[in-house]
mmCIF file with all atom_site columns, C-alpha atoms in Angstrom:
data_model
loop_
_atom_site.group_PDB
_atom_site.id
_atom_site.type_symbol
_atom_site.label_atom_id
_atom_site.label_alt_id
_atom_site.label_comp_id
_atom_site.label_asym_id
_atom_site.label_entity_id
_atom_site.label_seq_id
_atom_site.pdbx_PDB_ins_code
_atom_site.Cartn_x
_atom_site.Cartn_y
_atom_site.Cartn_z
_atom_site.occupancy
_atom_site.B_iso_or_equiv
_atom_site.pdbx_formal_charge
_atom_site.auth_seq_id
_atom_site.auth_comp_id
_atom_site.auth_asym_id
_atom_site.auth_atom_id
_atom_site.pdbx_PDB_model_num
ATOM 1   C CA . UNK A 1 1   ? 136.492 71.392 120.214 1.00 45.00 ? 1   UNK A CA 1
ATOM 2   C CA . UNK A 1 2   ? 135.895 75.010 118.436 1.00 48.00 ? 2   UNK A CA 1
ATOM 3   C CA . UNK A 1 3   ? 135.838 77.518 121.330 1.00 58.00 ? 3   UNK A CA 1
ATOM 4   C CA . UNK A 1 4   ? 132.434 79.472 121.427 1.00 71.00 ? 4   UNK A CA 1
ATOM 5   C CA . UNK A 1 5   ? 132.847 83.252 120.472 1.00 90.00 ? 5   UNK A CA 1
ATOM 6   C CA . UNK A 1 6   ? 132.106 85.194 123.494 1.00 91.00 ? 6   UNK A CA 1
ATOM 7   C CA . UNK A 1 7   ? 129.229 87.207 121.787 1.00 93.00 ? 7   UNK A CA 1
ATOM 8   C CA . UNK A 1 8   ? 127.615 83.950 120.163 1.00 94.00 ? 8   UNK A CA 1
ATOM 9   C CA . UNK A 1 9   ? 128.184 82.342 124.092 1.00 95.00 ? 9   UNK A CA 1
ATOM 10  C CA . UNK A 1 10  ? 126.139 86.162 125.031 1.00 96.00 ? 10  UNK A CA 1
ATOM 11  C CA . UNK A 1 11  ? 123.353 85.348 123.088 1.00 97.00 ? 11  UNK A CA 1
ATOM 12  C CA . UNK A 1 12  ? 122.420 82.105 123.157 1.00 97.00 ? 12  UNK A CA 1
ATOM 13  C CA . UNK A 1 13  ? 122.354 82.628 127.131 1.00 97.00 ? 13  UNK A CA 1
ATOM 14  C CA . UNK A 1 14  ? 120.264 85.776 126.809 1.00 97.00 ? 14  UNK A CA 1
ATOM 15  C CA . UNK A 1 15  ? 118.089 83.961 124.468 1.00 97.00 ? 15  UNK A CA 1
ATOM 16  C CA . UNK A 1 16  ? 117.799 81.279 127.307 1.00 96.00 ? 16  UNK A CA 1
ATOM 17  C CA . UNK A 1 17  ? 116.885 83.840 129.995 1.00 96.00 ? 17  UNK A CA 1
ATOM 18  C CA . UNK A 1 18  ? 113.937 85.591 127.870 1.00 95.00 ? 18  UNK A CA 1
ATOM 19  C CA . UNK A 1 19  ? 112.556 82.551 126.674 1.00 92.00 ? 19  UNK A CA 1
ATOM 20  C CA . UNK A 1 20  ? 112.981 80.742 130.917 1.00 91.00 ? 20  UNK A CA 1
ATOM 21  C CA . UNK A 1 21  ? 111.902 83.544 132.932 1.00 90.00 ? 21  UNK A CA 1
ATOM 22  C CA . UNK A 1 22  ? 110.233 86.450 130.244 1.00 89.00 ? 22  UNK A CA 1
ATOM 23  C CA . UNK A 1 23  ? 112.544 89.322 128.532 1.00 93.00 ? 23  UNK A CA 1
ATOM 24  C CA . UNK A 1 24  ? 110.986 91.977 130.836 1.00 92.00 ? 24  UNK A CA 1
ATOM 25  C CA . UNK A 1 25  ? 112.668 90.597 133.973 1.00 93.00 ? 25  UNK A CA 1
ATOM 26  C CA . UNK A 1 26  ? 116.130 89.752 132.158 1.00 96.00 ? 26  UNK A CA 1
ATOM 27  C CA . UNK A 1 27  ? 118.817 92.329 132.931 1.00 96.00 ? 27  UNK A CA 1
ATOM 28  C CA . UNK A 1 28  ? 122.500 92.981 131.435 1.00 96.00 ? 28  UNK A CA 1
ATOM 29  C CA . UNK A 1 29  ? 123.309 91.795 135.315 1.00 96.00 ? 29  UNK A CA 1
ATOM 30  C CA . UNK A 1 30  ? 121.875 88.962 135.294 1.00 97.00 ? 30  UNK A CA 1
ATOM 31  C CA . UNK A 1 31  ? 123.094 88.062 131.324 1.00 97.00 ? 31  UNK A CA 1
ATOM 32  C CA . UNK A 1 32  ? 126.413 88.662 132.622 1.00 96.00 ? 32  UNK A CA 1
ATOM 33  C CA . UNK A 1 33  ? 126.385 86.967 136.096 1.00 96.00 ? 33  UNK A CA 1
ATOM 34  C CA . UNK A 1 34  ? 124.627 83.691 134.441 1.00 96.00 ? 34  UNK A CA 1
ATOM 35  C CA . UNK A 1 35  ? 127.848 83.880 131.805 1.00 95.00 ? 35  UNK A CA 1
ATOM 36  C CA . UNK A 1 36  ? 130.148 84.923 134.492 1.00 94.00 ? 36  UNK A CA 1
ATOM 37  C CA . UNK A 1 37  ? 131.641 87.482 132.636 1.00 94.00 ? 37  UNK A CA 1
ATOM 38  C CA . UNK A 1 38  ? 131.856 91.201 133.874 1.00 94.00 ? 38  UNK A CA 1
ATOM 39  C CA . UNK A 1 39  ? 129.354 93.799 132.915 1.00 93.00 ? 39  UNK A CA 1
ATOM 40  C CA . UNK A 1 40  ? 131.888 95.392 131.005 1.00 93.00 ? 40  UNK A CA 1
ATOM 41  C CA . UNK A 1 41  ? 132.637 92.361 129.021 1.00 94.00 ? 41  UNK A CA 1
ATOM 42  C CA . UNK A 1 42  ? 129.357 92.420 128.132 1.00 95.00 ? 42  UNK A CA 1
ATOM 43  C CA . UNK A 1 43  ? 128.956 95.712 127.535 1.00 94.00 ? 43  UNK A CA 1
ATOM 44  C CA . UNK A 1 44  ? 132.253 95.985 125.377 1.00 94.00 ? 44  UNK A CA 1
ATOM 45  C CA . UNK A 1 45  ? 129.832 93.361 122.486 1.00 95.00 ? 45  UNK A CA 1
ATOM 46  C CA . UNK A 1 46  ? 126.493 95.004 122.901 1.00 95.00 ? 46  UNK A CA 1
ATOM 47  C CA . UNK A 1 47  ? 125.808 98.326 124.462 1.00 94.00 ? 47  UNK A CA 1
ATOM 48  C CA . UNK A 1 48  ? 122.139 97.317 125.938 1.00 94.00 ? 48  UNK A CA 1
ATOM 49  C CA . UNK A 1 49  ? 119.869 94.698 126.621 1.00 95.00 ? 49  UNK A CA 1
ATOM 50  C CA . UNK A 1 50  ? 117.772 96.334 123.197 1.00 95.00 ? 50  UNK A CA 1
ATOM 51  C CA . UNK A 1 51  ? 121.205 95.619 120.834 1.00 96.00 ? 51  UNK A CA 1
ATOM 52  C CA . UNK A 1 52  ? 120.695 91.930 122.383 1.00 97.00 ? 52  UNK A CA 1
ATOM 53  C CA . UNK A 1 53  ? 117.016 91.325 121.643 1.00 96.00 ? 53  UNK A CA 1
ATOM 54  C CA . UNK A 1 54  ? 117.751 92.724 118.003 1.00 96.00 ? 54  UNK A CA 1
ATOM 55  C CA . UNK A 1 55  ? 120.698 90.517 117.325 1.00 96.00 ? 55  UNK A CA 1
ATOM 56  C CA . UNK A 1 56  ? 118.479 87.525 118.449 1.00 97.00 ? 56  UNK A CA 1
ATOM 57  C CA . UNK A 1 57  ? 115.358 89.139 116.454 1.00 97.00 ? 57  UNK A CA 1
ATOM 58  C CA . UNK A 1 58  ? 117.916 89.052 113.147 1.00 96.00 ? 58  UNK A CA 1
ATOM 59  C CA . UNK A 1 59  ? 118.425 85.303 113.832 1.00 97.00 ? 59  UNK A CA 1
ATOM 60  C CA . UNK A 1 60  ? 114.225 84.871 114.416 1.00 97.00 ? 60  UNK A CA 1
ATOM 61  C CA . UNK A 1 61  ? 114.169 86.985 110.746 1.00 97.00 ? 61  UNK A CA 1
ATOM 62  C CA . UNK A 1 62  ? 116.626 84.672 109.125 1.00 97.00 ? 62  UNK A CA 1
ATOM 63  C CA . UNK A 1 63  ? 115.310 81.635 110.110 1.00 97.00 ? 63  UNK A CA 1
ATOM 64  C CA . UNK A 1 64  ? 111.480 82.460 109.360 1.00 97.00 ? 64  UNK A CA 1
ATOM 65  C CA . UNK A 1 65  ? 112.142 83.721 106.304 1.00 96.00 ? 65  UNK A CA 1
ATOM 66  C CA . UNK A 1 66  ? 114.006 81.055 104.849 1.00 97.00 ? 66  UNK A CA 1
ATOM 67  C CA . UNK A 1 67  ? 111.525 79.142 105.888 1.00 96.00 ? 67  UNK A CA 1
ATOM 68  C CA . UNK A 1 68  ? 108.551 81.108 104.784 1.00 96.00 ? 68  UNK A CA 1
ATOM 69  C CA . UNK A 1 69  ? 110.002 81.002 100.892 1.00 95.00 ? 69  UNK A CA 1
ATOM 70  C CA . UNK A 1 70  ? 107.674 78.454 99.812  1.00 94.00 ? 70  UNK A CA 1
ATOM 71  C CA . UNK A 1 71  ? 107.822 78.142 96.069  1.00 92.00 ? 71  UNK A CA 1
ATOM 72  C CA . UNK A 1 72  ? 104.607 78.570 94.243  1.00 90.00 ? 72  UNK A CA 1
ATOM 73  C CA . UNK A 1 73  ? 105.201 76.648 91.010  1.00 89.00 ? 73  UNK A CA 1
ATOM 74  C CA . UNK A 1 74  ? 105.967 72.710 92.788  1.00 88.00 ? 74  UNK A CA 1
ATOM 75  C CA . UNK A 1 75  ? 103.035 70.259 93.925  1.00 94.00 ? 75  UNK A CA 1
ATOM 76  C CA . UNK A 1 76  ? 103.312 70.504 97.836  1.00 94.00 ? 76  UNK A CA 1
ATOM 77  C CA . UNK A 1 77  ? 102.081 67.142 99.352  1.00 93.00 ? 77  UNK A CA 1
ATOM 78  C CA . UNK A 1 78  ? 100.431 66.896 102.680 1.00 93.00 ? 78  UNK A CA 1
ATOM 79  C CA . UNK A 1 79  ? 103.455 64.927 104.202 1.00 92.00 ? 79  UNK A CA 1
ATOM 80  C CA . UNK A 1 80  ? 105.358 68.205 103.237 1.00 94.00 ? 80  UNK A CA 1
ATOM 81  C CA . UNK A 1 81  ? 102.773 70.867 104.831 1.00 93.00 ? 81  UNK A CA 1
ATOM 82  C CA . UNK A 1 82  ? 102.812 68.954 108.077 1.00 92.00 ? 82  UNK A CA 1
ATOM 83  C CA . UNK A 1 83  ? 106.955 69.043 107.960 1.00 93.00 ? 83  UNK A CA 1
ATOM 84  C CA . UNK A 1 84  ? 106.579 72.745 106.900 1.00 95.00 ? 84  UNK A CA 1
ATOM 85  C CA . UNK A 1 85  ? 104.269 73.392 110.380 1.00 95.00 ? 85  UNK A CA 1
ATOM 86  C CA . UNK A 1 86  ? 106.582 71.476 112.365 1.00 93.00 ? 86  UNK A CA 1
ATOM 87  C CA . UNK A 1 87  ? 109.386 73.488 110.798 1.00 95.00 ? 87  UNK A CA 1
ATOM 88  C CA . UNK A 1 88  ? 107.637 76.861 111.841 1.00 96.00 ? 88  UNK A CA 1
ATOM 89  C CA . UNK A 1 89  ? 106.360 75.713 115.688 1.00 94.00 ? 89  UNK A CA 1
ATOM 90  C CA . UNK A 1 90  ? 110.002 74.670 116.630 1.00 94.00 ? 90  UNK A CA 1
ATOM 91  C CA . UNK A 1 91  ? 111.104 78.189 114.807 1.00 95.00 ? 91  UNK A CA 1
ATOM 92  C CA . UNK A 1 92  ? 108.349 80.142 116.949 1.00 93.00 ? 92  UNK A CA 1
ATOM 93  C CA . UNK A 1 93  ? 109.723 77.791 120.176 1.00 92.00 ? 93  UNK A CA 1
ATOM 94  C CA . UNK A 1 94  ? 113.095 78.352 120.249 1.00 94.00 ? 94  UNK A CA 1
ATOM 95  C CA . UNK A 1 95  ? 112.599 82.413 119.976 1.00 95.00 ? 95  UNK A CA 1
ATOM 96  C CA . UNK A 1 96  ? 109.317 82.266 122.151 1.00 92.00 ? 96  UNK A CA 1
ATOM 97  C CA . UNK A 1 97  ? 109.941 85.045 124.257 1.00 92.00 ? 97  UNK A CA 1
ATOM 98  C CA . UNK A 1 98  ? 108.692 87.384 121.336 1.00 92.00 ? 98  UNK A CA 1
ATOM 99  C CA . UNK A 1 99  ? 105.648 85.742 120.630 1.00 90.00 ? 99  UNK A CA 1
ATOM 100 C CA . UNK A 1 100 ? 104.746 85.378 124.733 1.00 84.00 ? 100 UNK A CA 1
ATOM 101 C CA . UNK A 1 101 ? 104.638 89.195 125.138 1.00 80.00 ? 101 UNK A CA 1
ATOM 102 C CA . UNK A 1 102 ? 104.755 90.078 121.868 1.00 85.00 ? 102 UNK A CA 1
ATOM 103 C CA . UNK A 1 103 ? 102.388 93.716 121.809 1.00 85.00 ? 103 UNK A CA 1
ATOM 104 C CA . UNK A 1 104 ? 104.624 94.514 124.910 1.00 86.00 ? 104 UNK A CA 1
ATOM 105 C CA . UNK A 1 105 ? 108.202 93.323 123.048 1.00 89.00 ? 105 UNK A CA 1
ATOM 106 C CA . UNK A 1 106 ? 107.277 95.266 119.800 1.00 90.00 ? 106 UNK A CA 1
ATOM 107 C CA . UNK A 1 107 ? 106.078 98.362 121.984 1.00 90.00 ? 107 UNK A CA 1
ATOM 108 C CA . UNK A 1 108 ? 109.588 98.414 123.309 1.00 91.00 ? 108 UNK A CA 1
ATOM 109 C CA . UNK A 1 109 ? 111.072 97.519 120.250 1.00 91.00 ? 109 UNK A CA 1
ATOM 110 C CA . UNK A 1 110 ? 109.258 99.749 117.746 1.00 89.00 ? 110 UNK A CA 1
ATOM 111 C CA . UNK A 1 111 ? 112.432 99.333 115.409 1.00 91.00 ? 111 UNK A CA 1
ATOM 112 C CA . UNK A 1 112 ? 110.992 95.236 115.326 1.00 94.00 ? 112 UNK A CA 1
ATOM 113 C CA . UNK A 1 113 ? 107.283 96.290 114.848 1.00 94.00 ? 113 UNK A CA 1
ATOM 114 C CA . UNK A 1 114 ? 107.467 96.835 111.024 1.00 94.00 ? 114 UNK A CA 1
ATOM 115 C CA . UNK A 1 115 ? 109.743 93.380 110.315 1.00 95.00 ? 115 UNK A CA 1
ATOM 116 C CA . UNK A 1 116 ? 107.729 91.756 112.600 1.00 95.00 ? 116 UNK A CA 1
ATOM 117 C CA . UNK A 1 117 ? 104.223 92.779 110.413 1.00 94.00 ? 117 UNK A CA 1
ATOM 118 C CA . UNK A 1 118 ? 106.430 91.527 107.415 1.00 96.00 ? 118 UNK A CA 1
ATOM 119 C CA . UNK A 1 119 ? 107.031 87.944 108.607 1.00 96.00 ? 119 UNK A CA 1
ATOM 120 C CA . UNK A 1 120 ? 103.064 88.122 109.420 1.00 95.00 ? 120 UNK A CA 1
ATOM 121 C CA . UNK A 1 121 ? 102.411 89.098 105.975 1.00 96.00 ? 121 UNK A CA 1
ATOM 122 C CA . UNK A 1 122 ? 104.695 86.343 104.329 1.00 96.00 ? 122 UNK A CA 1
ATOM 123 C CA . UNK A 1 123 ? 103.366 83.441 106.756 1.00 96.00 ? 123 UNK A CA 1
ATOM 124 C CA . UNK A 1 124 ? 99.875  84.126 105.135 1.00 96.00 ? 124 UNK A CA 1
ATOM 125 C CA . UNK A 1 125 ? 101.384 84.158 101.842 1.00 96.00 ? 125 UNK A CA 1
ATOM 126 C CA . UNK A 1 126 ? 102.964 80.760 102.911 1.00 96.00 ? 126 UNK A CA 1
ATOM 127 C CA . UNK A 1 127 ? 99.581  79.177 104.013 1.00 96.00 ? 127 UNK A CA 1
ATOM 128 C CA . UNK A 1 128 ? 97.780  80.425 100.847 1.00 96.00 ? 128 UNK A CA 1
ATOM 129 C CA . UNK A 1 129 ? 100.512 79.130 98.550  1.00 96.00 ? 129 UNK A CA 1
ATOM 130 C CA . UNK A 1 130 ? 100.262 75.895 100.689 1.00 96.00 ? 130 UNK A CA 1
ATOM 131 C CA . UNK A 1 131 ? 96.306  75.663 100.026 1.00 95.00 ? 131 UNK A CA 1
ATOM 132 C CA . UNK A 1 132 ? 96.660  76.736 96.342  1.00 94.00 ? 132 UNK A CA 1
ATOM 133 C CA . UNK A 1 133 ? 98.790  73.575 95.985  1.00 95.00 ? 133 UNK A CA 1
ATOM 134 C CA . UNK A 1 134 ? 96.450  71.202 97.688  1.00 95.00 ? 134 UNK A CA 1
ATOM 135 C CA . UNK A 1 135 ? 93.451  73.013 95.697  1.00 94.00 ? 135 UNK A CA 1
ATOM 136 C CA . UNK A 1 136 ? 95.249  72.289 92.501  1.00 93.00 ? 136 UNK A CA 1
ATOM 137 C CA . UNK A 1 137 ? 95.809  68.827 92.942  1.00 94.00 ? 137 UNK A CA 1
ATOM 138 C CA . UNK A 1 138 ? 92.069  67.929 94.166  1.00 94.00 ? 138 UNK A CA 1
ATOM 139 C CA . UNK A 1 139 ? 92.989  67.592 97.907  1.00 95.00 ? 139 UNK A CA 1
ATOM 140 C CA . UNK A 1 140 ? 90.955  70.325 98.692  1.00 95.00 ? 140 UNK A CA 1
ATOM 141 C CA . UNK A 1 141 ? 88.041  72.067 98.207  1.00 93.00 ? 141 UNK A CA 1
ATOM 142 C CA . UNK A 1 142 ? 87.299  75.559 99.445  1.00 93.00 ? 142 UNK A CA 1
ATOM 143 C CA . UNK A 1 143 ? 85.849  78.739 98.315  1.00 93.00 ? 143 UNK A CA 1
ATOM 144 C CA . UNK A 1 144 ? 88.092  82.339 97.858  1.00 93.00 ? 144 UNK A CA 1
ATOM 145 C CA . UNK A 1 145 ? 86.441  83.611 101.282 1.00 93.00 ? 145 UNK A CA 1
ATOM 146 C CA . UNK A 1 146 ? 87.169  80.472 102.715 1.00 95.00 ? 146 UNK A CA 1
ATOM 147 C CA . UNK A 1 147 ? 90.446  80.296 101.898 1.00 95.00 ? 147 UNK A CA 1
ATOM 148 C CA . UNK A 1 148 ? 90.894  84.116 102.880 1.00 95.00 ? 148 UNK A CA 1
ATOM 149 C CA . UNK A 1 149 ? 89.342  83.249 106.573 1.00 96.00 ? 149 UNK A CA 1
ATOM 150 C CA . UNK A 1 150 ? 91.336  79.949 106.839 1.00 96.00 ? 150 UNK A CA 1
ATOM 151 C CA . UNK A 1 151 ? 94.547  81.455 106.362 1.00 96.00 ? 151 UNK A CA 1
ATOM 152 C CA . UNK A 1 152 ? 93.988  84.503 108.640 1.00 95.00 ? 152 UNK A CA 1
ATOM 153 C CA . UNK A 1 153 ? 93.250  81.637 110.759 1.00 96.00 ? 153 UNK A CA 1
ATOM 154 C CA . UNK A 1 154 ? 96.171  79.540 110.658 1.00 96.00 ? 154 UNK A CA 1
ATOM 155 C CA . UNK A 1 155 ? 98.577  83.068 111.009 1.00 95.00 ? 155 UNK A CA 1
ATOM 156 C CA . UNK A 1 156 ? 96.751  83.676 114.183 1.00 94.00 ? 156 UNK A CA 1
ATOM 157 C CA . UNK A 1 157 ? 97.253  80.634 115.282 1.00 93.00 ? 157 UNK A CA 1
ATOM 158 C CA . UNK A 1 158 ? 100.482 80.618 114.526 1.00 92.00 ? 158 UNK A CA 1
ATOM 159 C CA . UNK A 1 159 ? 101.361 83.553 116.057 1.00 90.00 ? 159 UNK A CA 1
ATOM 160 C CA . UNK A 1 160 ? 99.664  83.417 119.570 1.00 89.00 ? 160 UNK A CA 1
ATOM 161 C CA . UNK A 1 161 ? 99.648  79.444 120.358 1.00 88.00 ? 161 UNK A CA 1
ATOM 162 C CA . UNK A 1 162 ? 102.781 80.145 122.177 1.00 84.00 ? 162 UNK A CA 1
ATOM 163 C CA . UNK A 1 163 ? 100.781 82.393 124.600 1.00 82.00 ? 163 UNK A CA 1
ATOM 164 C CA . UNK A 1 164 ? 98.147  80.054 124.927 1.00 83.00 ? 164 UNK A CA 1
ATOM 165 C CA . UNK A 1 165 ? 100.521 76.996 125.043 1.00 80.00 ? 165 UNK A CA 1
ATOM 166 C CA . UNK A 1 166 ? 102.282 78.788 128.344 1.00 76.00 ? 166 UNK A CA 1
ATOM 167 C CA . UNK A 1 167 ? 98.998  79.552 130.279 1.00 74.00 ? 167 UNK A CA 1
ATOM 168 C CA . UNK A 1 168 ? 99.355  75.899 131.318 1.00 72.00 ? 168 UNK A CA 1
ATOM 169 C CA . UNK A 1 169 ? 102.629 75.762 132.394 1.00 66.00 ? 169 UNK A CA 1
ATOM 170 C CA . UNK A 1 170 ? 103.435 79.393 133.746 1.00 64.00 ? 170 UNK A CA 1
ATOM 171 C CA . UNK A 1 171 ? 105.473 77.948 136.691 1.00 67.00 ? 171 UNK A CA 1
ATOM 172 C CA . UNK A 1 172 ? 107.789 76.217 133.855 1.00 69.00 ? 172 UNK A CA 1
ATOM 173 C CA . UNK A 1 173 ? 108.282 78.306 130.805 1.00 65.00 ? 173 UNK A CA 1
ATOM 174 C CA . UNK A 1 174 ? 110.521 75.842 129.089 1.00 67.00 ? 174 UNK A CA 1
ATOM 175 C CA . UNK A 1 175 ? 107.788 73.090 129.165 1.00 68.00 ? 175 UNK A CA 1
ATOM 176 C CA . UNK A 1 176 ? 107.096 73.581 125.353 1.00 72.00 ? 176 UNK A CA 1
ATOM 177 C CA . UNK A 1 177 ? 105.505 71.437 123.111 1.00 80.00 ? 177 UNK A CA 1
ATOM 178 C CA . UNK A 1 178 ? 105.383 72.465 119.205 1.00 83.00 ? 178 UNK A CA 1
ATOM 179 C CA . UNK A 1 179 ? 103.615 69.237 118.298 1.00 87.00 ? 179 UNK A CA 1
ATOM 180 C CA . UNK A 1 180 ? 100.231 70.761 120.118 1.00 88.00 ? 180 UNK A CA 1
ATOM 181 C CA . UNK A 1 181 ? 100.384 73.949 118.084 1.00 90.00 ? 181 UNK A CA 1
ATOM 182 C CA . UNK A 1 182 ? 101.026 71.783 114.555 1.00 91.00 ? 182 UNK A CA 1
ATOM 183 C CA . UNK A 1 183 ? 97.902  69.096 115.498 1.00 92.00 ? 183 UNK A CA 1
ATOM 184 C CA . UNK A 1 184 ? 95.954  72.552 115.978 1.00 92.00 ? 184 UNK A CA 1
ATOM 185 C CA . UNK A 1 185 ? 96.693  73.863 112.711 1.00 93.00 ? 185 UNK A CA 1
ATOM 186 C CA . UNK A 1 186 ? 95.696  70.674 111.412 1.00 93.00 ? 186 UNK A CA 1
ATOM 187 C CA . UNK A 1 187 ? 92.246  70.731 112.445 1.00 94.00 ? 187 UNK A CA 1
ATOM 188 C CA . UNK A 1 188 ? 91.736  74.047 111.215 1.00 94.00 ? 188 UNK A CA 1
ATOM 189 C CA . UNK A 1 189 ? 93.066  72.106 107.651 1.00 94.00 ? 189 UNK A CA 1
ATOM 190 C CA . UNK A 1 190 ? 90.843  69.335 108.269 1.00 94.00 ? 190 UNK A CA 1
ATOM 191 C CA . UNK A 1 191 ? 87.512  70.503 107.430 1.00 94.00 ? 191 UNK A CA 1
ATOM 192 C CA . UNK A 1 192 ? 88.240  71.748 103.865 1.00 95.00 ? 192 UNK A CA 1
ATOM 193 C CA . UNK A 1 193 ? 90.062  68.458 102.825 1.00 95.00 ? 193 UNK A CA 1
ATOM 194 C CA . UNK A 1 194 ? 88.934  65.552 100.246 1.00 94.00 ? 194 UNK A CA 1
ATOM 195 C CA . UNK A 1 195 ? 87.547  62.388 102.258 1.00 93.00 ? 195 UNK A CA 1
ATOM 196 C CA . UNK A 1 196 ? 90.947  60.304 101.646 1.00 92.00 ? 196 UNK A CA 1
ATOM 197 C CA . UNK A 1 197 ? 93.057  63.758 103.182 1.00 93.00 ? 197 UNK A CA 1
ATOM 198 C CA . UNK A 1 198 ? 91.327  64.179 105.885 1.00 94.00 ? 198 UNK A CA 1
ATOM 199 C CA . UNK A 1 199 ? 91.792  60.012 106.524 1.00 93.00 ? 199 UNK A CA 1
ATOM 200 C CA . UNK A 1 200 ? 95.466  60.584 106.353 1.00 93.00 ? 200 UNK A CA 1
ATOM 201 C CA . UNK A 1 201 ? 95.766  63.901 108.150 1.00 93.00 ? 201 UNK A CA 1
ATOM 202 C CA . UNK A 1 202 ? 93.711  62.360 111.074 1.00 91.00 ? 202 UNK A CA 1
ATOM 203 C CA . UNK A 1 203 ? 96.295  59.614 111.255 1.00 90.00 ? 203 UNK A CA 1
ATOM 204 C CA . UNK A 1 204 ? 99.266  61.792 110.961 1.00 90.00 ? 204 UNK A CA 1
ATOM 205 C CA . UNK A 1 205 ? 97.789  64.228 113.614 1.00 87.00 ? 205 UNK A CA 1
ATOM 206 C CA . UNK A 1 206 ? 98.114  61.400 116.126 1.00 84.00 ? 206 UNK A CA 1
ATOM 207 C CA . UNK A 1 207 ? 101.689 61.798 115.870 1.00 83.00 ? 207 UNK A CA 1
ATOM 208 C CA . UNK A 1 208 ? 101.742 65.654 117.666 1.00 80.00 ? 208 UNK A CA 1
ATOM 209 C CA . UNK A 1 209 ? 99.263  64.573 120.565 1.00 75.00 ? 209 UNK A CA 1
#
């Protein structure tokens, strides 16, 4: 079994803490005593908790962006833009801790606050090239000020159902559940669908309840 590189082993546990118990209340202590490794161990891969959380932010960046690229020139069905949702709420779960306190994280972090507006900017761009797809092919149906409102919209969404998702479970940060966040995003879809779609994205929305 391939031993885990100290630093990797450093940040999936501090990735653990802030998303379990907040990134406010996680210290290079408690990183280190949860690894049970010295603080100078620690401290001899990152020199503060900040190198940590932008280390972990670079992963976030990687991730989302990869998965943001959706090409604009291929016939995106609607079995793909509910894989491409699920995708993005399991990407936004596993680095919650930004988007639970994010004003607070990125007032910290002001280094984060201009990538962070960038990955906002491409998930629109995502949603629109997503809608563009379904417009072109007849699925559906919706004016340029619609579509401008319904992808601000789904971004919003996007970005703050983690927040609202852990109202209900404060006592228990890891209860998650992506699958409520991609039946929301659905509904918001829903209206501005073809009869037929909306059939078939009712049915397939019974499978994230």
């Amino acid at each position: 079994m391939k031993k885990i590189k100290t630093r990797d082993r450093i940040l999936d546990t501090s990735l653990a803490l802030f998303n379990s118990v907040g990134e406010p209340n996680v210290t290079t202590l408690l990183i280190s005593d949860e690894l049970e490794i010295s603080p100078g161990n620690l401290y001899y891969h990152f020199k503060s908790k900040g190198d940590i959380v932008e280390e972990l932010f670079e992963r976030y960046e990687g991730e989302m962006l990869d998965l943001l690229a959706v090409p604009e020139d291929v016939e995106i069905g609607l079995d793909q833009q509910s894989f491409f949702l699920h995708l993005l709420f399991e990407t936004v779960a596993r680095y919650r801790f930004l988007y639970q306190d994010l004003v607070n994280v990125l007032s910290r972090y002001d280094r984060l606050q201009g990538r962070f507006r960038r990955i906002l900017k491409k998930k629109t761009a995502a949603f629109v090239t997503i809608c563009a797809s379904l417009q072109r092919q007849g699925m559906m149906d919706i004016s340029a000020s619609q579509l401008s409102a319904l992808c601000e919209q789904l971004t919003l969404t996007a970005c703050y159902w983690s927040s609202y998702d852990s109202l209900s479970h404060l006592d228990d940060r890891d209860a998650v559940d992506p699958g409520r966040g991609v039946y929301q995003m659905m509904q918001l879809l829903l209206p501005h669908l073809s009869a037929d779609e909306q059939e078939q994205v009712c049915l397939m929305s019974q499978d994230y309840l």
